[in-house]
GROMACS .gro file of C-alpha atoms in nm:
model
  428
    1UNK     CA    1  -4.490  -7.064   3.696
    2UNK     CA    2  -4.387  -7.406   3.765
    3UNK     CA    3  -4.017  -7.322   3.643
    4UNK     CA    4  -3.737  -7.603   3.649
    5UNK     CA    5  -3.389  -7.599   3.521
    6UNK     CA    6  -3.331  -7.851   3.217
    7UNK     CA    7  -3.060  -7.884   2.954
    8UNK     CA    8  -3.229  -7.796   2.673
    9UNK     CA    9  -3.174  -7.456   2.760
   10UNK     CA   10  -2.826  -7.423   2.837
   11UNK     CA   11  -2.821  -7.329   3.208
   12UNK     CA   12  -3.127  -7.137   3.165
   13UNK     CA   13  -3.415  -7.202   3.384
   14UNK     CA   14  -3.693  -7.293   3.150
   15UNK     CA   15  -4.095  -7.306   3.135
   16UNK     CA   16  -4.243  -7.630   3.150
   17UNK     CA   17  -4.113  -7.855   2.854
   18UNK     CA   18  -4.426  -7.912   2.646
   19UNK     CA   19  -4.546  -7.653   2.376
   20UNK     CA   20  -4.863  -7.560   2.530
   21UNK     CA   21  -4.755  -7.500   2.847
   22UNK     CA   22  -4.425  -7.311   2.744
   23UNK     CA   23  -4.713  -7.054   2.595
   24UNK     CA   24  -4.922  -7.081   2.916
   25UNK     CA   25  -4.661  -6.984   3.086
   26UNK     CA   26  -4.443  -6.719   2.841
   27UNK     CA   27  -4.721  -6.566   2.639
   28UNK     CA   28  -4.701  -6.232   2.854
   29UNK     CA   29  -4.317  -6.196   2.786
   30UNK     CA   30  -4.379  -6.248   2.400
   31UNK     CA   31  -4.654  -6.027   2.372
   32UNK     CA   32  -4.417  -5.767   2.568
   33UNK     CA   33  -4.097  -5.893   2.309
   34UNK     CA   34  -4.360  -5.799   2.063
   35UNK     CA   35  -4.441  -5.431   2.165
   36UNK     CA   36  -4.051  -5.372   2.202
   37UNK     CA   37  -3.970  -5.466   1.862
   38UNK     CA   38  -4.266  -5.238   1.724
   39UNK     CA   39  -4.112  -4.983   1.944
   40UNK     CA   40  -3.756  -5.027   1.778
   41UNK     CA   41  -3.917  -4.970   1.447
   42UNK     CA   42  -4.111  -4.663   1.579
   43UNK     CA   43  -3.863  -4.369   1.359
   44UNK     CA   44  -3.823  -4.644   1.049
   45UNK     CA   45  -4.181  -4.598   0.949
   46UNK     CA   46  -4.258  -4.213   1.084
   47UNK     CA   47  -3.966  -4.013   1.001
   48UNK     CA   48  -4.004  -4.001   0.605
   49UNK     CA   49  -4.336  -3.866   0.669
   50UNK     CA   50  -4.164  -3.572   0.832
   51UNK     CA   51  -3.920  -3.502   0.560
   52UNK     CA   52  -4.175  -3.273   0.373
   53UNK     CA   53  -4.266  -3.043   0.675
   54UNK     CA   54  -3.866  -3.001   0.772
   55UNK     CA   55  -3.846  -2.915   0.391
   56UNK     CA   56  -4.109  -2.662   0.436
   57UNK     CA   57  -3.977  -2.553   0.773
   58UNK     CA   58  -3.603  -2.508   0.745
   59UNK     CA   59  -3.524  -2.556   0.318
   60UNK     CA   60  -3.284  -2.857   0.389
   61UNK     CA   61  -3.194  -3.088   0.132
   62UNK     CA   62  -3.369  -3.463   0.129
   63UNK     CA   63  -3.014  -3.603   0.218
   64UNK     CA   64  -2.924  -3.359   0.488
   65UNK     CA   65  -3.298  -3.501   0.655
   66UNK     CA   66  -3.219  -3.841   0.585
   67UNK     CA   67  -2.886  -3.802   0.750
   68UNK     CA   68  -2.985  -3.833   1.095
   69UNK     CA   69  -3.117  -4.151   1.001
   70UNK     CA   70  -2.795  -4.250   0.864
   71UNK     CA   71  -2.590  -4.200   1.220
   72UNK     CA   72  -2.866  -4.362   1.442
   73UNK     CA   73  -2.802  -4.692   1.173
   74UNK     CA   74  -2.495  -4.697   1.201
   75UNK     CA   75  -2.437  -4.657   1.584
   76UNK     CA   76  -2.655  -4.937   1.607
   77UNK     CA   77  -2.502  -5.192   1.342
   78UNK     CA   78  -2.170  -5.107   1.529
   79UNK     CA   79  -2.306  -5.156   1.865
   80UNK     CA   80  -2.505  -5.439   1.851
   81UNK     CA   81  -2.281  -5.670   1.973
   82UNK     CA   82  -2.186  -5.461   2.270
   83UNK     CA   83  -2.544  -5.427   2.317
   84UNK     CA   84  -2.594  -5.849   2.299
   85UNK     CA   85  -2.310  -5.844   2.609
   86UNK     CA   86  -2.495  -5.600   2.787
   87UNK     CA   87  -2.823  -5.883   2.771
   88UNK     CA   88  -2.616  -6.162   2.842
   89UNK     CA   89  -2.466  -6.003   3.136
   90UNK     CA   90  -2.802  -5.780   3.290
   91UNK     CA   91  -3.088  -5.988   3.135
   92UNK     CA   92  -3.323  -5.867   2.897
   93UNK     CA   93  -3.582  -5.699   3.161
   94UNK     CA   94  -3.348  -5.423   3.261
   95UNK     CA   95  -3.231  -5.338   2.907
   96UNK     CA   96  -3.545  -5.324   2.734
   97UNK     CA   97  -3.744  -5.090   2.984
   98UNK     CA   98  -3.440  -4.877   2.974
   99UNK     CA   99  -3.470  -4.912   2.571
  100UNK     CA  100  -3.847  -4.841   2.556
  101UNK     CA  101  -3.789  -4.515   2.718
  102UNK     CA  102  -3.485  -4.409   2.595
  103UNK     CA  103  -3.657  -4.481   2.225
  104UNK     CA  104  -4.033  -4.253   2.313
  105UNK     CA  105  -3.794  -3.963   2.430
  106UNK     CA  106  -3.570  -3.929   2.185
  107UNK     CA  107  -3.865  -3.968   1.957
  108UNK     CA  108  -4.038  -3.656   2.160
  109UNK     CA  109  -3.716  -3.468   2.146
  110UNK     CA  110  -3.673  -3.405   1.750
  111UNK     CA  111  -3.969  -3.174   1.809
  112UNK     CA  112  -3.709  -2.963   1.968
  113UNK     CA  113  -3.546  -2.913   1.637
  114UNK     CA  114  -3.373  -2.558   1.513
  115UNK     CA  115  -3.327  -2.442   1.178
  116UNK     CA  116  -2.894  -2.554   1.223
  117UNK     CA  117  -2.864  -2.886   1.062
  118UNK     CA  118  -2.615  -2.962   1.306
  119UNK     CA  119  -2.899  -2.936   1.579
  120UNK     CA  120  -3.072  -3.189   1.378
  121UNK     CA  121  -2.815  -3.444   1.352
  122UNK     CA  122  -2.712  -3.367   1.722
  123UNK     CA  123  -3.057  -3.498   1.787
  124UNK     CA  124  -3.036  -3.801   1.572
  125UNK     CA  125  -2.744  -3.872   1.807
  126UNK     CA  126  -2.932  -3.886   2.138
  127UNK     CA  127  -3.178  -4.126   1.905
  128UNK     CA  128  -2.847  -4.373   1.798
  129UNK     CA  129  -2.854  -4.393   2.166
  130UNK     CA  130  -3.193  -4.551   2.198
  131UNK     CA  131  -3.098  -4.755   1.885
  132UNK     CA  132  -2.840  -4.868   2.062
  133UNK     CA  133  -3.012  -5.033   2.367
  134UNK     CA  134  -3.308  -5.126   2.200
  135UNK     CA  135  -3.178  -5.421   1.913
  136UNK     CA  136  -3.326  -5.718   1.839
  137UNK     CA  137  -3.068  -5.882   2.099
  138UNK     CA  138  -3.314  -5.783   2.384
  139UNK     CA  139  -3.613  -5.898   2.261
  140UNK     CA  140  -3.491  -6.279   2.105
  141UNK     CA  141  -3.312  -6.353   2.433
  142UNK     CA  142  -3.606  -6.298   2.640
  143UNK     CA  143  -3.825  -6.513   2.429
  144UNK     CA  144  -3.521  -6.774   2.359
  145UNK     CA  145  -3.445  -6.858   2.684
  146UNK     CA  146  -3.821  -6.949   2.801
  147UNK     CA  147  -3.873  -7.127   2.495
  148UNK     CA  148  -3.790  -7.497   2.385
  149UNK     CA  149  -4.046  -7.656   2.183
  150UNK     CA  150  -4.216  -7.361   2.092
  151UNK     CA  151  -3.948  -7.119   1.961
  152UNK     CA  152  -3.969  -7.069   1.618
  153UNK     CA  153  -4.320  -6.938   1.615
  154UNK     CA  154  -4.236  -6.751   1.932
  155UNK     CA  155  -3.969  -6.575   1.765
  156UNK     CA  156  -4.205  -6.544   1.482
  157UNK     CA  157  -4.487  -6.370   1.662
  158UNK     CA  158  -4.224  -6.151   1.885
  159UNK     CA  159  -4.049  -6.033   1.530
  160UNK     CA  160  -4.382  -5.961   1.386
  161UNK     CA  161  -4.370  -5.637   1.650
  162UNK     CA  162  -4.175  -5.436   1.334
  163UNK     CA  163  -4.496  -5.585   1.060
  164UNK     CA  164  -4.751  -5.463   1.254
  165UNK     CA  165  -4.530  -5.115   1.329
  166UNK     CA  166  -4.533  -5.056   0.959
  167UNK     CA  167  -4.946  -5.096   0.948
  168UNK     CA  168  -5.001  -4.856   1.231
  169UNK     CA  169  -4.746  -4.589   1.261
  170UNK     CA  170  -4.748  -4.430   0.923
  171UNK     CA  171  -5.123  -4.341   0.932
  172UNK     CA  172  -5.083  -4.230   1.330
  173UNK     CA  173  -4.802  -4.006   1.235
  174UNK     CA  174  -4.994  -3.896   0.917
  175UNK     CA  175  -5.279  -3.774   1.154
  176UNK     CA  176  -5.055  -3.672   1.418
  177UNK     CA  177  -4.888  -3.387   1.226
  178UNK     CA  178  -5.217  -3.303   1.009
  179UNK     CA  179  -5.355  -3.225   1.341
  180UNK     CA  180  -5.103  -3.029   1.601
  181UNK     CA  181  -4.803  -2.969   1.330
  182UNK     CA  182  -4.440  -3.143   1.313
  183UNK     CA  183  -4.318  -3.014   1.625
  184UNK     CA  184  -4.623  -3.174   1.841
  185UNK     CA  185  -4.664  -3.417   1.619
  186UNK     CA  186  -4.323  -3.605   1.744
  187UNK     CA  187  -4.423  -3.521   2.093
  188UNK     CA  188  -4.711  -3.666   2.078
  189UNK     CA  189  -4.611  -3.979   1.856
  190UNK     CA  190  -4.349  -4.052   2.152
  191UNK     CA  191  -4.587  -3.974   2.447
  192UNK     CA  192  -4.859  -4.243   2.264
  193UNK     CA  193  -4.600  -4.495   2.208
  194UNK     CA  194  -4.463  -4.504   2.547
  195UNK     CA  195  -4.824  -4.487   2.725
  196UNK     CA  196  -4.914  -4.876   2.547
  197UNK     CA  197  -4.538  -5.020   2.506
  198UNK     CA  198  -4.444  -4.936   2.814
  199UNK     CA  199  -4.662  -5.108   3.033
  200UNK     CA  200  -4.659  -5.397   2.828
  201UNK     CA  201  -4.275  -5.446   2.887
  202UNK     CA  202  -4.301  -5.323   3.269
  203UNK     CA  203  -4.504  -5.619   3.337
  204UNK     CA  204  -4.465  -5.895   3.152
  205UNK     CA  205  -4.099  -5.891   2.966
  206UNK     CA  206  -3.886  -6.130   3.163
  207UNK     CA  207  -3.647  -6.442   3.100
  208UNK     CA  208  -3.504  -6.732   3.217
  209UNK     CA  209  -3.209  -6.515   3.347
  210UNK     CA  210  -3.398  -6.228   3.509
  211UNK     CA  211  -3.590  -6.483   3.701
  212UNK     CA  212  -3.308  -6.694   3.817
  213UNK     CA  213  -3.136  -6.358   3.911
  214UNK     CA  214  -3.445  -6.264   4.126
  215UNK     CA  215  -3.520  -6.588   4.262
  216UNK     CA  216  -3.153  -6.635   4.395
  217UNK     CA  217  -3.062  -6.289   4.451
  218UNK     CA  218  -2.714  -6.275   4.556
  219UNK     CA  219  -2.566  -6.627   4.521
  220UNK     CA  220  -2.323  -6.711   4.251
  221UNK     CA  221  -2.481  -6.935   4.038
  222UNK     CA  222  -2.702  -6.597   3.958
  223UNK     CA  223  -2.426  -6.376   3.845
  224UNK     CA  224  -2.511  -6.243   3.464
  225UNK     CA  225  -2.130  -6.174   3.398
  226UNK     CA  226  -1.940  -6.441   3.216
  227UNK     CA  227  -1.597  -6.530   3.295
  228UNK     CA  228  -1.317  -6.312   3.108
  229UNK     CA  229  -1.212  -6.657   2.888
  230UNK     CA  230  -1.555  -6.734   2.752
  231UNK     CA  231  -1.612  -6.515   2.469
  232UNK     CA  232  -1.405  -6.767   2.251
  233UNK     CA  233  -1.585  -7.078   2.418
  234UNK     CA  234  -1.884  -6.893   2.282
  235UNK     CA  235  -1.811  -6.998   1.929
  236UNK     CA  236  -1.775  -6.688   1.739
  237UNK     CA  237  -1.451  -6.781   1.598
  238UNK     CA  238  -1.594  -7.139   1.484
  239UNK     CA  239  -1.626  -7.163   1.128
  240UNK     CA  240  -2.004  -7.278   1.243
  241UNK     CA  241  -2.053  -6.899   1.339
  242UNK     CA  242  -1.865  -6.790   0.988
  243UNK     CA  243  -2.081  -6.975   0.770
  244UNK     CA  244  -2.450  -6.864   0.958
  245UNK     CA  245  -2.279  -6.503   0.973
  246UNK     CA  246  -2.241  -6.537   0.574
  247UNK     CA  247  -2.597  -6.639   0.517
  248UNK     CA  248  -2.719  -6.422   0.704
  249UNK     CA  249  -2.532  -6.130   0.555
  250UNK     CA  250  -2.590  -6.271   0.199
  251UNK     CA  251  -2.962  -6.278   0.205
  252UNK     CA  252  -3.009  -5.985   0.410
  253UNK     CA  253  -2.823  -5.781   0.122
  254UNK     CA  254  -3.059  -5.919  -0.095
  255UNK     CA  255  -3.447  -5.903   0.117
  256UNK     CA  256  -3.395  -5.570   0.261
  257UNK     CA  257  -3.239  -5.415  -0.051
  258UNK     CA  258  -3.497  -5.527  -0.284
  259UNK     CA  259  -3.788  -5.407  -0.040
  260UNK     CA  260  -3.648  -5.114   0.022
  261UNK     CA  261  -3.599  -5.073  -0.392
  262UNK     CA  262  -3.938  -5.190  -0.459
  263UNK     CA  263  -4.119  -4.894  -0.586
  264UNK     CA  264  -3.816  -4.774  -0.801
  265UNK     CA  265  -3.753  -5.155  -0.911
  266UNK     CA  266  -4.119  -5.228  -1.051
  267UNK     CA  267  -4.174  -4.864  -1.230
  268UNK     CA  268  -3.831  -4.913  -1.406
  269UNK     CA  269  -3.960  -5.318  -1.472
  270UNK     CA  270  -4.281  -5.129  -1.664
  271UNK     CA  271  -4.484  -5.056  -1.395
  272UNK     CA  272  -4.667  -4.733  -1.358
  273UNK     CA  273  -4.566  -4.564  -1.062
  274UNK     CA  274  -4.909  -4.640  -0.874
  275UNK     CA  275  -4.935  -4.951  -0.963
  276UNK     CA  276  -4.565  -5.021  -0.846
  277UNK     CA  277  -4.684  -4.849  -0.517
  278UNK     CA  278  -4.993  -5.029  -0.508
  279UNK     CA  279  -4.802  -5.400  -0.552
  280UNK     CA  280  -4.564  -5.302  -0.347
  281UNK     CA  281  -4.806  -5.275  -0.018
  282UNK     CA  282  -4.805  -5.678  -0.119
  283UNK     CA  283  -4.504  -5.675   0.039
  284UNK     CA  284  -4.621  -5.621   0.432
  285UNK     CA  285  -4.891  -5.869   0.454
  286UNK     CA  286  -4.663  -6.141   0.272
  287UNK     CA  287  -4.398  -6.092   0.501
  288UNK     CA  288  -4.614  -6.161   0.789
  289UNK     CA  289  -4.783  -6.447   0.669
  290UNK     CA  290  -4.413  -6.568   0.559
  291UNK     CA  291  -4.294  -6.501   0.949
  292UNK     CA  292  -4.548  -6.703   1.117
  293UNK     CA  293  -4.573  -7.015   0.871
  294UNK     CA  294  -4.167  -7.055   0.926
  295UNK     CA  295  -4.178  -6.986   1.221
  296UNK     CA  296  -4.451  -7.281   1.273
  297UNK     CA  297  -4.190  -7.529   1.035
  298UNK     CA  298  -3.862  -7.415   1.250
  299UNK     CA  299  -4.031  -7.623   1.523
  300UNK     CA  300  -4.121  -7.892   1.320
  301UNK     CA  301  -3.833  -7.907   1.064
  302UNK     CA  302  -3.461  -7.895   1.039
  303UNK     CA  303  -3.362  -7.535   1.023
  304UNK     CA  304  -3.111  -7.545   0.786
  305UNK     CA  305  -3.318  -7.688   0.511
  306UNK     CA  306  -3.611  -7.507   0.577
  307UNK     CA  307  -3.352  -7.183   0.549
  308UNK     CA  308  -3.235  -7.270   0.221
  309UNK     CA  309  -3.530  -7.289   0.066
  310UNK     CA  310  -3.639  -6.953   0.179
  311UNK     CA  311  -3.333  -6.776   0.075
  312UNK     CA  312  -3.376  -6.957  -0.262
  313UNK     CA  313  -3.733  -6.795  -0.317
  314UNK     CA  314  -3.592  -6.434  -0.431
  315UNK     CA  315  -3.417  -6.630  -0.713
  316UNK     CA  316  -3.768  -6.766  -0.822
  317UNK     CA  317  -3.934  -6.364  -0.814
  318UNK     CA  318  -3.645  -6.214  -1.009
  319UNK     CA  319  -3.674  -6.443  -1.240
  320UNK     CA  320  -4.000  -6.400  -1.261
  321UNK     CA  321  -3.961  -6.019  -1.299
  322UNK     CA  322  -3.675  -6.000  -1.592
  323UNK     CA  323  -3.846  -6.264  -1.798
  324UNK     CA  324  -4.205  -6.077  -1.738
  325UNK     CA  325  -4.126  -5.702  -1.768
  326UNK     CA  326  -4.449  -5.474  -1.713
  327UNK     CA  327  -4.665  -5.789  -1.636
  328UNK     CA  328  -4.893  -5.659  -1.322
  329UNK     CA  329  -4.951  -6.005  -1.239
  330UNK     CA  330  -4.606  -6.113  -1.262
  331UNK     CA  331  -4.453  -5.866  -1.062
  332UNK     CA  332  -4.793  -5.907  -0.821
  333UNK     CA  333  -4.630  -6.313  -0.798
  334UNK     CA  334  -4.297  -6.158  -0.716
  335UNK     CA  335  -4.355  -5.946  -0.433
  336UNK     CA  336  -4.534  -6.245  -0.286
  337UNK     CA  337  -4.267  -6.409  -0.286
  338UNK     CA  338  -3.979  -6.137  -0.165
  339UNK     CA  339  -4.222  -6.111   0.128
  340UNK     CA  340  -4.216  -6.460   0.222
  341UNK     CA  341  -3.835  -6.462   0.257
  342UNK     CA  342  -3.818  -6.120   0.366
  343UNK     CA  343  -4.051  -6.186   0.644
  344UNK     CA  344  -3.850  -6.557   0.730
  345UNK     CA  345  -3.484  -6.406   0.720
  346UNK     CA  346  -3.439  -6.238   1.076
  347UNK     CA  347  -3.680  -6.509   1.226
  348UNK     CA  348  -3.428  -6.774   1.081
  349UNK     CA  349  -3.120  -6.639   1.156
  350UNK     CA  350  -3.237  -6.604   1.529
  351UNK     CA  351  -3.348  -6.971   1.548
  352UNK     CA  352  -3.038  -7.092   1.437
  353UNK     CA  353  -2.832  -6.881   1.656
  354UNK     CA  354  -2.999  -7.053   1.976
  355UNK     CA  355  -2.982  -7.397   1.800
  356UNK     CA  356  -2.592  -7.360   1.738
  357UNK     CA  357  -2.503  -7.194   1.992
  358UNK     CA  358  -2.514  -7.202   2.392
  359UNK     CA  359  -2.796  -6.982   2.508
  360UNK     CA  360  -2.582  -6.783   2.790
  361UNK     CA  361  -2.404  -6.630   2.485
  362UNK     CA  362  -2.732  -6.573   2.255
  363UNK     CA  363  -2.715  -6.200   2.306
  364UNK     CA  364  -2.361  -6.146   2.187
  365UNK     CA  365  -2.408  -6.371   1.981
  366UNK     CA  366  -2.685  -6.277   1.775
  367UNK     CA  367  -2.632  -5.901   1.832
  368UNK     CA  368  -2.309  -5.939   1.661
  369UNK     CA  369  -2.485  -6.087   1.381
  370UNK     CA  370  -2.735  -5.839   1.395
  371UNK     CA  371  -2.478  -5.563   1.359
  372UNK     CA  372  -2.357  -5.731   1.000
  373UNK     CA  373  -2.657  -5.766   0.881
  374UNK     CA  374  -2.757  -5.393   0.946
  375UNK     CA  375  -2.461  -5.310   0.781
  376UNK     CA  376  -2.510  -5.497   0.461
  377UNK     CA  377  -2.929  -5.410   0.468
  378UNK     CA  378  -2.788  -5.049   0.500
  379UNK     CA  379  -2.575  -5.036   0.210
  380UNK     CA  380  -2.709  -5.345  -0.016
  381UNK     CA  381  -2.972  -5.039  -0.147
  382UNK     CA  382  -2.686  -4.837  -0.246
  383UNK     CA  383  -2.502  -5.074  -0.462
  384UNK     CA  384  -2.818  -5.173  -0.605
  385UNK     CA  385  -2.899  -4.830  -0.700
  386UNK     CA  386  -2.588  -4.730  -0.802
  387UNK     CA  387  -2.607  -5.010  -1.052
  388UNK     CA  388  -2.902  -4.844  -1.191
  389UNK     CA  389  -2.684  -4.494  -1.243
  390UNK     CA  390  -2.435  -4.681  -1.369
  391UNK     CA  391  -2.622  -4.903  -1.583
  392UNK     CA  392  -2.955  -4.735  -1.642
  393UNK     CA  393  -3.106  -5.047  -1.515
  394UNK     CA  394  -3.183  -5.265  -1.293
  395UNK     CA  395  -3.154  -5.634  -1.453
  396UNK     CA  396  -2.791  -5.653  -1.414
  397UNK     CA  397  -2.807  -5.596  -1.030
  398UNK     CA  398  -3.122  -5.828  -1.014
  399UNK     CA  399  -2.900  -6.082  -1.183
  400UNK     CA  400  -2.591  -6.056  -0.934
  401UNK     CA  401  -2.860  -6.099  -0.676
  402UNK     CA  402  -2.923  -6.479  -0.765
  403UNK     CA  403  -2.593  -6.630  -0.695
  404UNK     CA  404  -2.559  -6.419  -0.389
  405UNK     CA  405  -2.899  -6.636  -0.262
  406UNK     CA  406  -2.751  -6.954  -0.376
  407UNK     CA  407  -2.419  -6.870  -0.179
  408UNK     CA  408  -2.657  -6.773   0.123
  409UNK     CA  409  -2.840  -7.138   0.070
  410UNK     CA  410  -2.519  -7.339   0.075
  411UNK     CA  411  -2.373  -7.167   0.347
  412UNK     CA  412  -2.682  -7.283   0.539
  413UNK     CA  413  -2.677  -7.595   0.390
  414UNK     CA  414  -2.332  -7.714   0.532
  415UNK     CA  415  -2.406  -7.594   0.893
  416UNK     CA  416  -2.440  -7.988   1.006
  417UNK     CA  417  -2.703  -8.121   1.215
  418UNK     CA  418  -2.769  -7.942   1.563
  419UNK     CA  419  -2.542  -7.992   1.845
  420UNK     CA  420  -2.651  -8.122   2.184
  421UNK     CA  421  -2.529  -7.846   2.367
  422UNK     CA  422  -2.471  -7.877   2.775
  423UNK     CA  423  -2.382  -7.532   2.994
  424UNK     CA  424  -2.017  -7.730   2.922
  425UNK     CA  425  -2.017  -7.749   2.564
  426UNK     CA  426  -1.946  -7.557   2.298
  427UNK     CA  427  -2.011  -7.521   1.897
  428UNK     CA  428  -1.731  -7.638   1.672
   0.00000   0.00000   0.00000
């Protein structure tokens, strides 16, 4: 493919250095990035629809279902950045076929379900497995490493994998259990995923890495270890790291909880239940639209401004929502808007991680960061609700939520301008 080693990407051999030819050249390993991270999103959009039948099936609680759920997140928020080594060190290729197929059969295997809720949650651990190898780590490096001029909307297209996930999977799992029952239906949900994923990533998902690592099999320069002193010259104990760590964290407590909330959060605002549901479907196609347009501007403007302003827009909706309760229209404007920065957040956080930071340590690095943010998108929605049981409300929360964005826009705001970053160098 007309590969030649440059500094722009940190020791990384990279595609030709113009933006048409980088997608000439990489399109096949972003439409493969693509399929993985629908894949990794495969049990966020299927298994609610499975609560009812397990209901049926074995009278467990909602929260004893939802449990399993509960251990696969937080395997993977704890292992991300174990799972970011593992990519630095192997490549992406290896990982994420291992990842696709660890992800379809543990899918296929919760058919195998008893009536012990242990057996269920035993399960849900052979799934935090899959979770495990198949984070957002995998995906990013591939396309990072391969991409110079183009990588902002590169990342944008390969993140919109989990946006297009959320369009297809509920109605296929719908039909799925409608037709051959719950048991089948998770059979037959992992069997389908597997037979278009995983040819996709068999064939096309590489990286800079895995190529140099076939191409000069054997010789040194080709090792994917690092040396044992490197994780500090990787900069995760700058304050740099700190400060994108606490935007990131910030705004993802904010996004994810408020999507996640949304139905809840517009009936309480005034909103009838269906037309809460009904504006909140809003959110999807916003967030896509959001993804791609930022991801268009990270390659034409200065990332940290351009983040700032997008972690600034959720102050705008919630506004927008306490000053305007049971306005249709008004809470229409305001999912808009949460979708735009909802859909720009983990597109963002990548960019800047391969801006920052040496791309031989992108995996680590941004898996560790992925790991945080899991953890505060994980339990942002229960301190949000739990204001509401407190508080019978939501405005109070939706007010604690603004200054959290503006401490999320300064933190980006003081990152400094990118470094010019050799295989030597390091972020201070």
């Amino acid at each position: 493919m007309g590969m030649k080693k440059t500094a722009a990407c940190d020791g990384y051999a990279s595609l030709p250095n113009t933006p048409l030819a980088e997608w000439r050249g990489g399109w096949g390993i972003v439409l493969a990035a693509c399929a993985g991270v629908a894949t990794s999103a495969l049990l966020s959009y299927s298994s609610s629809l499975f609560i009812e039948p397990l209901q049926q099936e074995f009278g467990w609680s909602r929260a004893q279902i939802v449990s399993g759920n509960a251990i696969a997140a937080l395997a993977g928020a704890l292992c991300a950045p174990f799972t970011g080594l593992f990519v630095d060190r192997l490549g992406p290729r290896r990982l994420g076929i291992a990842a696709v197929i660890a992800m379809c059969l543990a899918t296929a295997m919760l058919g195998l379900t008893g009536p012990q809720i242990w057996n269920w949650r035993a399960l849900w651990v052979v799934v935090a497995i899959a979770i495990v190898l198949i984070q957002p780590s995998v995906w990013t490096a591939a396309v990072t490493s391969v991409f110079t001029h183009s990588r902002g909307f590169a990342l944008a297209v390969t993140l919109c994998g989990a946006s297009i996930a959320s369009i297809i999977i509920p109605p296929l799992t719908y039909a799925l259990i409608e037709e051959f029952g719950w048991r089948l239906a998770w059979a037959a949900l992992g069997g389908i995923w597997a037979l278009f994923t995983l040819p996709l990533v068999w064939f096309f998902l590489s990286s800079a890495r895995d190529r140099e690592r076939l191409s000069r099999a054997g010789s040194p320069a080709s090792a994917a270890g690092r040396a044992p002193g490197r994780l500090r010259d990787s900069g995760i104990l700058t304050l740099r790291y700190a400060k994108l760590a606490l935007a990131g964290v910030s705004i993802a407590a904010v996004v994810v909880t408020l999507g996640v909330s949304l139905v809840p959060l517009l009936s309480s605002n005034g909103l009838t239940r269906a037309q809460a549901a009904g504006t909140a479907s809003l959110l999807g196609l916003s967030s896509i639209g959001g993804r791609l347009a930022i991801g268009m501007l990270l390659d034409r403007k200065n990332g940290r401004f351009l983040a700032a302003v997008c972690v600034s827009l959720p102050i705008i909706g919630l506004l927008i929502l306490i000053h305007n309760p049971g306005s249709l229209l008004a809470a229409s404007i305001a999912v808009l808007i949460f979708g735009l920065s909802l859909g720009a957040e983990l597109d963002i956080m990548a960019y800047l991680t391969s801006r920052y930071f040496r791309l031989e340590n992108f995996g680590f690095l941004f898996g560790t960061m992925g790991g945080l943010i899991g953890l505060a998108a994980a339990n942002g929605p229960l301190v949000f609700n739990a204001s509401y049981d407190a508080l019978h409300s939501y405005v109070p929360a939706m007010w604690a939520a603004i200054p959290i964005c503006l401490v999320s826009a300064t933190m980006f705001l003081i990152l400094g301008p990118y470094p010019s970053l050799s295989p030597s160098e390091t972020a201070t």
